[in-house]
Structure formats: structure tokens, C-alpha cells
């Protein structure tokens, strides 16, 4: 009787176990595989007439339940910064605070606090870090400094090195443990000496700030920039990379630069770049003429050099005009 019952039960229990295992497998990504997420085909594009625009100051997009992408409205700031919120089980990380300090114009801290889950009846502690010290990536800091359980990483190089424990800058990698999610911090000077990139092991995304984005890669130090690209490529060799997400979009779908300072980005290029774009960077620097070079998904440019070149041309033109006028006056006098 007992054996009979067992026999009747066995196939069913094996089925249940198999079904459970299958369910678990389908719910969880394979070990080491990044958690999948989605990106919008088009972000808010600002407006031709911002006075008539009713777009919210922040566009909030859930890439997946624990990863949020926020875009500052192009009408609020032509920079249209992208800000990233990564939520772990113990802590959350905010990458950049955008171009606007005013809480009325840009309710960033309020929005972030609403997105933060609670743990032990308190909001999850938040770490605010920056890709680099340029004002459009940290102007929102004052909205966070007075909040409880929020820590803001310093913006000066010494402060950054001390905070993350970099002893051999720009070499070495720092690790941020958010609880079930590790973010690795990679020094990437070149656009700015304080620049950092963040690699998230949960989503496989590299958050690249102004170091790599569909826009003008403004070069402060070309040699350092190229070295940074080589270091990041090397770092990512053994890791899966789903997307490279930067700080701005400054190109259209054809790869042409959108006018500097424009509050309207029709036909905007997609935000996400890929490993190929990163891998092409060192070679792009090798062939760079020092002024301007266009690639499918970014433009290399050295604003200081271009300014100097422009000044030299302006002086040359002025000298030529002066020489011409003098000649004309002499001829008249002779006449
Ligand atoms: Zn910058
Ligand atoms: Zn920027």
C-alpha cells in the first residue's frame, strides 16, 4: 500500500521539482549574465519654443526595477544631462547631479528620494558621486548635502582619490558594494583630470560621463585620454558590456553635431554606445590632427587648440587688413 502511494506520488513530485527549477531559471539571469533592461527609442527632445513646452523638468526612465535613468529637460538646460540611479540592497548610488541647482526648476533630490526604497523604515542610504567636476555634472549637489543618510563625494582630485582609495592614480580600480551589486570605479582622465567611469556588474553598463558619449568629446589632455581608453578596454575584456551610457547627446541620427546651446534636439542620436565605439577610441586618438575629427558616433575636438587657431587666424587677418590699408593710403598719397 505504502509503495503504491509512493509510486503514485513520485512522478508528480519530480514534475513539480522540474517545474520549480525551470521557473527559477527563467526568473533569474544565468550566473554572470547582466540583468536585462530597456532604453527608450527617443528621449524628450526639448522644444523649439520652450515657453510653450509642457515637458517635465526630469524624464525618469526605469531601465529595470533597480536602475533609473533621468534626463534633464533640454528647456531647463541645453546640456540635457543624463543622471543615473543604481539601487542595491544596502545602498544606492547616484552618478552626477546635473546642470541645475534650483530645486524649483529642477526637483532632482525630491525625485531621487521618491525612487529610493525603504529599509528598516528608513530611506536607503545614498552615495552621490560624479563622473567629473564640470559644473553641469554637479550643480545639483547642494540639493543633497543637507539630507540625512546622503554622502556626497568631493569634486577635487585629492578628495576623489582619498574617498575611493586610489593610491596610484590613474591606475587601479575602486569597488563600491551596494549590496548584491558591485560598481567598479575606473579613473578616466583626459576630458577632465577628475574623470571617472563606473561599471555596474548587475546590468553590465559602463556609465561613461563625458569620456565617451554620442557628442563632442572635448579633449583637455589627449595622451591621458588615449591611455584612459586603453585602460577601460582592458578592464572590460573579461566582462560583459551591454551599453555605454554617457552624460549627454549632442549628435543627430545622421551623426552631425546639434548646434551648441540648442534647447531642441529633433532626430536625436540614440544615447547608448557599444564596445566597438570604445574600441575605436585609441585609434581615433592616434590619427587625431589635434583640432577636429568626426567618427560615426562621436566627434573628437580640442576646444582650447581650436580657440588658439581661431585667434591666430584672426590676428593674421587683422595684419593683412592693416597692411592693405597702409598700401592703399600710400598709393592715394602718391596719387
Ligand atoms: Zn565635461
Ligand atoms: Zn558634460
Short mmCIF file of C-alpha atoms and ligand atoms in Angstrom, two decimals:
data_model
loop_
_atom_site.label_atom_id
_atom_site.label_comp_id
_atom_site.label_asym_id
_atom_site.label_seq_id
_atom_site.Cartn_x
_atom_site.Cartn_y
_atom_site.Cartn_z
CA UNK A 1 0.00 0.00 0.00
CA UNK A 2 2.77 2.34 1.03
CA UNK A 3 4.86 1.55 -2.05
CA UNK A 4 1.81 2.03 -4.19
CA UNK A 5 1.31 5.51 -2.78
CA UNK A 6 5.00 6.30 -3.33
CA UNK A 7 4.79 5.21 -6.95
CA UNK A 8 1.76 7.36 -7.49
CA UNK A 9 3.50 10.32 -5.92
CA UNK A 10 6.97 10.10 -7.42
CA UNK A 11 6.29 11.25 -10.99
CA UNK A 12 4.27 14.19 -9.71
CA UNK A 13 6.96 15.38 -7.29
CA UNK A 14 9.66 15.11 -9.95
CA UNK A 15 7.47 17.18 -12.23
CA UNK A 16 6.93 19.77 -9.54
CA UNK A 17 10.67 19.97 -8.85
CA UNK A 18 11.47 20.26 -12.54
CA UNK A 19 8.82 22.92 -12.97
CA UNK A 20 10.15 24.85 -9.96
CA UNK A 21 13.72 24.67 -11.28
CA UNK A 22 12.58 25.88 -14.70
CA UNK A 23 10.62 28.74 -13.15
CA UNK A 24 13.64 29.81 -11.07
CA UNK A 25 15.92 29.62 -14.12
CA UNK A 26 13.58 31.74 -16.21
CA UNK A 27 13.26 34.32 -13.43
CA UNK A 28 16.96 34.65 -12.75
CA UNK A 29 19.54 35.51 -15.39
CA UNK A 30 22.28 32.92 -15.81
CA UNK A 31 25.22 33.34 -13.43
CA UNK A 32 27.28 36.31 -14.52
CA UNK A 33 24.75 37.37 -17.16
CA UNK A 34 23.67 41.01 -16.84
CA UNK A 35 20.09 41.75 -15.80
CA UNK A 36 18.25 42.84 -18.97
CA UNK A 37 16.73 46.29 -19.27
CA UNK A 38 15.15 48.63 -21.79
CA UNK A 39 16.03 52.01 -23.25
CA UNK A 40 13.59 54.41 -24.90
CA UNK A 41 13.88 54.78 -28.67
CA UNK A 42 13.71 58.55 -28.24
CA UNK A 43 14.27 60.78 -25.21
CA UNK A 44 12.42 64.05 -24.65
CA UNK A 45 13.80 66.36 -27.33
CA UNK A 46 13.20 69.76 -25.70
CA UNK A 47 11.22 72.29 -27.71
CA UNK A 48 11.54 74.92 -30.41
CA UNK A 49 9.58 77.24 -28.16
CA UNK A 50 10.38 76.30 -24.56
CA UNK A 51 7.81 78.82 -23.22
CA UNK A 52 5.08 76.66 -24.75
CA UNK A 53 6.62 73.33 -23.72
CA UNK A 54 4.90 71.27 -21.05
CA UNK A 55 7.55 68.57 -20.70
CA UNK A 56 8.51 67.81 -17.07
CA UNK A 57 11.92 69.05 -15.84
CA UNK A 58 13.09 65.45 -15.46
CA UNK A 59 12.34 62.46 -17.65
CA UNK A 60 12.55 59.35 -15.46
CA UNK A 61 13.09 56.02 -17.17
CA UNK A 62 13.28 52.67 -15.36
CA UNK A 63 15.87 50.64 -17.28
CA UNK A 64 14.99 47.77 -14.94
CA UNK A 65 13.44 47.94 -11.45
CA UNK A 66 16.74 48.84 -9.72
CA UNK A 67 18.29 51.10 -12.37
CA UNK A 68 16.91 54.51 -13.28
CA UNK A 69 17.98 56.92 -15.99
CA UNK A 70 16.99 60.55 -15.55
CA UNK A 71 17.30 63.14 -18.27
CA UNK A 72 17.22 66.85 -17.52
CA UNK A 73 14.86 68.72 -19.81
CA UNK A 74 16.70 70.48 -22.64
CA UNK A 75 14.49 73.51 -21.99
CA UNK A 76 15.78 73.70 -18.40
CA UNK A 77 19.40 73.39 -19.58
CA UNK A 78 20.72 72.95 -23.13
CA UNK A 79 23.15 70.39 -21.68
CA UNK A 80 20.27 67.89 -21.24
CA UNK A 81 22.33 65.87 -18.77
CA UNK A 82 21.74 62.17 -18.12
CA UNK A 83 21.83 61.16 -14.45
CA UNK A 84 21.88 57.56 -13.22
CA UNK A 85 20.50 55.95 -10.07
CA UNK A 86 21.65 52.44 -9.16
CA UNK A 87 19.90 50.72 -6.27
CA UNK A 88 21.45 47.88 -4.29
CA UNK A 89 20.03 46.07 -1.28
CA UNK A 90 22.05 48.16 1.23
CA UNK A 91 22.85 51.38 -0.57
CA UNK A 92 22.10 53.41 -3.68
CA UNK A 93 24.48 55.28 -5.95
CA UNK A 94 23.66 58.45 -7.86
CA UNK A 95 26.02 59.25 -10.72
CA UNK A 96 26.05 63.04 -11.33
CA UNK A 97 23.60 65.71 -10.18
CA UNK A 98 23.19 67.62 -13.44
CA UNK A 99 23.36 71.23 -14.52
CA UNK A 100 20.78 72.92 -12.30
CA UNK A 101 20.92 73.84 -8.62
CA UNK A 102 17.47 75.45 -8.25
CA UNK A 103 15.02 72.97 -6.65
CA UNK A 104 12.04 74.83 -8.15
CA UNK A 105 13.36 74.46 -11.69
CA UNK A 106 14.83 71.01 -11.14
CA UNK A 107 13.40 68.86 -8.32
CA UNK A 108 16.22 66.30 -8.55
CA UNK A 109 16.72 65.37 -4.88
CA UNK A 110 12.94 65.12 -4.36
CA UNK A 111 12.61 62.79 -7.36
CA UNK A 112 15.55 60.63 -6.26
CA UNK A 113 14.16 60.29 -2.71
CA UNK A 114 10.83 59.16 -4.16
CA UNK A 115 12.62 56.49 -6.20
CA UNK A 116 14.66 55.23 -3.23
CA UNK A 117 13.16 52.20 -1.49
CA UNK A 118 12.95 51.91 2.29
CA UNK A 119 14.90 49.59 4.52
CA UNK A 120 14.14 49.29 8.26
CA UNK A 121 11.57 52.13 7.93
CA UNK A 122 14.25 54.47 6.57
CA UNK A 123 15.25 55.54 3.07
CA UNK A 124 18.17 53.55 1.69
CA UNK A 125 21.49 55.40 2.25
CA UNK A 126 22.58 57.26 -0.89
CA UNK A 127 26.04 57.95 -2.21
CA UNK A 128 26.29 60.85 -4.66
CA UNK A 129 29.31 60.55 -6.97
CA UNK A 130 30.33 62.40 -10.13
CA UNK A 131 31.80 61.43 -13.46
CA UNK A 132 33.85 64.65 -13.22
CA UNK A 133 33.93 68.10 -11.73
CA UNK A 134 32.46 70.11 -14.65
CA UNK A 135 29.56 72.17 -13.30
CA UNK A 136 26.89 70.51 -15.46
CA UNK A 137 27.58 67.24 -13.63
CA UNK A 138 27.49 68.56 -10.08
CA UNK A 139 25.39 71.75 -9.96
CA UNK A 140 22.63 69.81 -8.18
CA UNK A 141 24.93 68.78 -5.27
CA UNK A 142 23.55 71.41 -2.84
CA UNK A 143 20.13 69.72 -3.06
CA UNK A 144 21.70 66.64 -1.43
CA UNK A 145 24.31 67.90 1.03
CA UNK A 146 21.90 68.56 3.93
CA UNK A 147 19.87 65.36 3.55
CA UNK A 148 20.19 62.59 6.18
CA UNK A 149 21.96 59.37 5.09
CA UNK A 150 23.28 61.02 1.97
CA UNK A 151 27.00 61.26 1.34
CA UNK A 152 28.42 63.42 -1.45
CA UNK A 153 31.84 62.50 -2.88
CA UNK A 154 34.22 65.53 -3.08
CA UNK A 155 34.80 67.02 -6.53
CA UNK A 156 38.52 67.86 -6.30
CA UNK A 157 41.11 65.31 -7.41
CA UNK A 158 42.69 64.85 -3.96
CA UNK A 159 39.27 64.37 -2.40
CA UNK A 160 38.25 61.84 -5.05
CA UNK A 161 41.48 59.87 -4.68
CA UNK A 162 41.14 59.79 -0.90
CA UNK A 163 37.45 58.85 -0.97
CA UNK A 164 37.83 55.90 -3.34
CA UNK A 165 41.27 54.94 -2.04
CA UNK A 166 43.20 55.38 -5.29
CA UNK A 167 46.86 55.20 -4.36
CA UNK A 168 48.28 55.01 -7.89
CA UNK A 169 46.01 57.36 -9.92
CA UNK A 170 45.05 56.95 -12.74
CA UNK A 171 45.78 53.25 -12.33
CA UNK A 172 43.79 50.96 -10.06
CA UNK A 173 40.08 50.24 -9.76
CA UNK A 174 37.85 51.10 -6.78
CA UNK A 175 34.88 48.94 -5.77
CA UNK A 176 31.57 50.17 -4.40
CA UNK A 177 29.50 47.46 -2.77
CA UNK A 178 25.83 48.47 -2.90
CA UNK A 179 24.61 45.12 -1.54
CA UNK A 180 24.19 42.37 -4.15
CA UNK A 181 25.56 44.76 -6.72
CA UNK A 182 29.10 45.99 -7.21
CA UNK A 183 30.06 49.12 -9.09
CA UNK A 184 33.65 49.42 -10.19
CA UNK A 185 35.17 52.88 -10.49
CA UNK A 186 37.77 53.46 -13.19
CA UNK A 187 39.87 56.65 -13.47
CA UNK A 188 39.42 58.10 -16.97
CA UNK A 189 41.23 61.47 -17.13
CA UNK A 190 41.57 63.22 -20.49
CA UNK A 191 38.33 65.19 -20.87
CA UNK A 192 38.95 66.41 -17.36
CA UNK A 193 41.59 65.32 -14.86
CA UNK A 194 38.95 64.20 -12.31
CA UNK A 195 37.02 61.99 -14.74
CA UNK A 196 35.75 58.56 -13.61
CA UNK A 197 33.79 55.84 -15.39
CA UNK A 198 31.52 53.45 -13.47
CA UNK A 199 30.96 49.81 -14.41
CA UNK A 200 27.90 48.13 -12.94
CA UNK A 201 28.09 44.34 -12.61
CA UNK A 202 24.28 43.99 -12.31
CA UNK A 203 23.38 45.48 -15.69
CA UNK A 204 26.75 45.29 -17.47
CA UNK A 205 26.52 49.00 -18.24
CA UNK A 206 29.51 51.33 -18.36
CA UNK A 207 28.49 54.83 -17.23
CA UNK A 208 30.98 56.92 -19.13
CA UNK A 209 30.09 60.60 -18.49
CA UNK A 210 31.75 62.93 -21.00
CA UNK A 211 34.59 60.46 -21.62
CA UNK A 212 32.51 58.59 -24.22
CA UNK A 213 29.10 59.74 -25.47
CA UNK A 214 27.31 60.50 -28.74
CA UNK A 215 28.62 64.05 -28.83
CA UNK A 216 31.72 66.23 -28.81
CA UNK A 217 34.49 64.54 -26.86
CA UNK A 218 36.23 67.67 -25.60
CA UNK A 219 39.90 66.94 -25.11
CA UNK A 220 41.87 68.53 -22.30
CA UNK A 221 44.78 66.07 -22.39
CA UNK A 222 44.94 63.84 -25.49
CA UNK A 223 47.66 61.49 -24.16
CA UNK A 224 45.79 60.92 -20.88
CA UNK A 225 42.52 60.43 -22.79
CA UNK A 226 44.01 57.71 -25.01
CA UNK A 227 45.59 55.98 -22.01
CA UNK A 228 42.21 56.03 -20.26
CA UNK A 229 40.54 54.45 -23.29
CA UNK A 230 43.16 51.69 -23.33
CA UNK A 231 42.68 51.04 -19.60
CA UNK A 232 38.87 50.81 -19.91
CA UNK A 233 39.14 48.48 -22.93
CA UNK A 234 41.49 46.27 -20.95
CA UNK A 235 39.20 46.32 -17.90
CA UNK A 236 36.17 45.30 -19.99
CA UNK A 237 37.94 42.50 -21.86
CA UNK A 238 36.86 39.91 -19.29
CA UNK A 239 33.43 41.44 -18.60
CA UNK A 240 30.12 41.56 -20.42
CA UNK A 241 29.20 45.02 -21.66
CA UNK A 242 25.57 45.74 -22.55
CA UNK A 243 25.74 49.52 -23.13
CA UNK A 244 27.97 52.52 -22.75
CA UNK A 245 25.81 55.33 -21.37
CA UNK A 246 27.27 58.85 -21.28
CA UNK A 247 26.39 62.28 -19.94
CA UNK A 248 24.83 63.96 -22.99
CA UNK A 249 23.54 63.51 -26.53
CA UNK A 250 24.90 66.14 -28.92
CA UNK A 251 24.50 64.40 -32.28
CA UNK A 252 21.55 63.74 -34.53
CA UNK A 253 20.72 60.37 -36.10
CA UNK A 254 23.00 61.18 -39.07
CA UNK A 255 25.93 61.73 -36.68
CA UNK A 256 26.01 65.50 -37.26
CA UNK A 257 26.59 67.77 -34.27
CA UNK A 258 23.50 69.53 -32.97
CA UNK A 259 24.10 73.31 -32.68
CA UNK A 260 25.89 74.17 -29.42
CA UNK A 261 23.46 75.55 -26.83
CA UNK A 262 20.34 74.30 -28.60
CA UNK A 263 17.25 73.61 -26.44
CA UNK A 264 15.75 71.48 -29.20
CA UNK A 265 17.16 68.14 -30.39
CA UNK A 266 14.92 66.74 -33.15
CA UNK A 267 16.13 63.39 -34.60
CA UNK A 268 18.46 62.92 -31.69
CA UNK A 269 21.09 60.15 -31.84
CA UNK A 270 20.47 57.23 -29.50
CA UNK A 271 22.12 57.52 -26.08
CA UNK A 272 23.69 54.07 -25.95
CA UNK A 273 27.07 53.36 -27.47
CA UNK A 274 28.73 49.94 -27.74
CA UNK A 275 32.04 48.19 -27.22
CA UNK A 276 33.03 48.94 -30.85
CA UNK A 277 32.80 52.68 -30.16
CA UNK A 278 35.08 52.30 -27.15
CA UNK A 279 37.49 50.01 -29.00
CA UNK A 280 37.81 52.56 -31.84
CA UNK A 281 38.79 55.36 -29.45
CA UNK A 282 42.58 54.76 -29.06
CA UNK A 283 43.00 54.56 -32.84
CA UNK A 284 40.95 57.73 -33.25
CA UNK A 285 43.38 59.50 -30.93
CA UNK A 286 46.37 58.17 -32.82
CA UNK A 287 45.04 59.67 -36.05
CA UNK A 288 43.80 62.88 -34.45
CA UNK A 289 45.06 66.09 -36.08
CA UNK A 290 44.73 67.92 -32.76
CA UNK A 291 41.73 70.01 -33.77
CA UNK A 292 38.68 68.11 -35.00
CA UNK A 293 37.78 64.62 -36.24
CA UNK A 294 34.38 63.08 -36.92
CA UNK A 295 33.54 59.44 -36.27
CA UNK A 296 30.14 57.73 -36.76
CA UNK A 297 29.08 58.09 -33.12
CA UNK A 298 31.28 60.87 -31.70
CA UNK A 299 33.40 63.88 -32.58
CA UNK A 300 36.91 64.44 -31.25
CA UNK A 301 37.71 68.07 -30.65
CA UNK A 302 40.17 70.17 -28.68
CA UNK A 303 38.35 73.40 -27.82
CA UNK A 304 41.45 75.22 -26.50
CA UNK A 305 43.50 74.41 -29.60
CA UNK A 306 40.61 75.44 -31.84
CA UNK A 307 40.35 78.74 -29.96
CA UNK A 308 44.10 79.37 -30.30
CA UNK A 309 43.93 78.51 -34.01
CA UNK A 310 40.98 80.87 -34.42
CA UNK A 311 42.87 83.63 -32.58
CA UNK A 312 45.95 83.11 -34.80
CA UNK A 313 43.77 83.32 -37.92
CA UNK A 314 42.03 86.45 -36.58
CA UNK A 315 45.41 88.13 -35.88
CA UNK A 316 46.69 87.16 -39.36
CA UNK A 317 43.56 88.60 -40.98
CA UNK A 318 43.95 91.82 -38.96
CA UNK A 319 47.62 92.14 -40.01
CA UNK A 320 46.62 91.59 -43.65
CA UNK A 321 43.89 94.23 -43.43
CA UNK A 322 46.32 96.69 -41.78
CA UNK A 323 48.92 96.05 -44.48
CA UNK A 324 46.28 96.54 -47.23
CA UNK A 325 45.01 99.78 -45.74
CA UNK A 326 48.56 101.15 -45.44
CA UNK A 327 49.26 100.28 -49.07
CA UNK A 328 46.01 101.93 -50.16
CA UNK A 329 46.79 105.11 -48.19
CA UNK A 330 50.35 105.27 -49.62
CA UNK A 331 49.02 104.88 -53.16
CA UNK A 332 46.46 107.65 -52.56
CA UNK A 333 49.15 109.98 -51.16
CA UNK A 334 51.32 109.30 -54.20
CA UNK A 335 48.30 109.83 -56.48
ZN1 LIG B 1 32.59 67.71 -19.03
ZN1 LIG B 2 29.11 67.44 -19.51
#
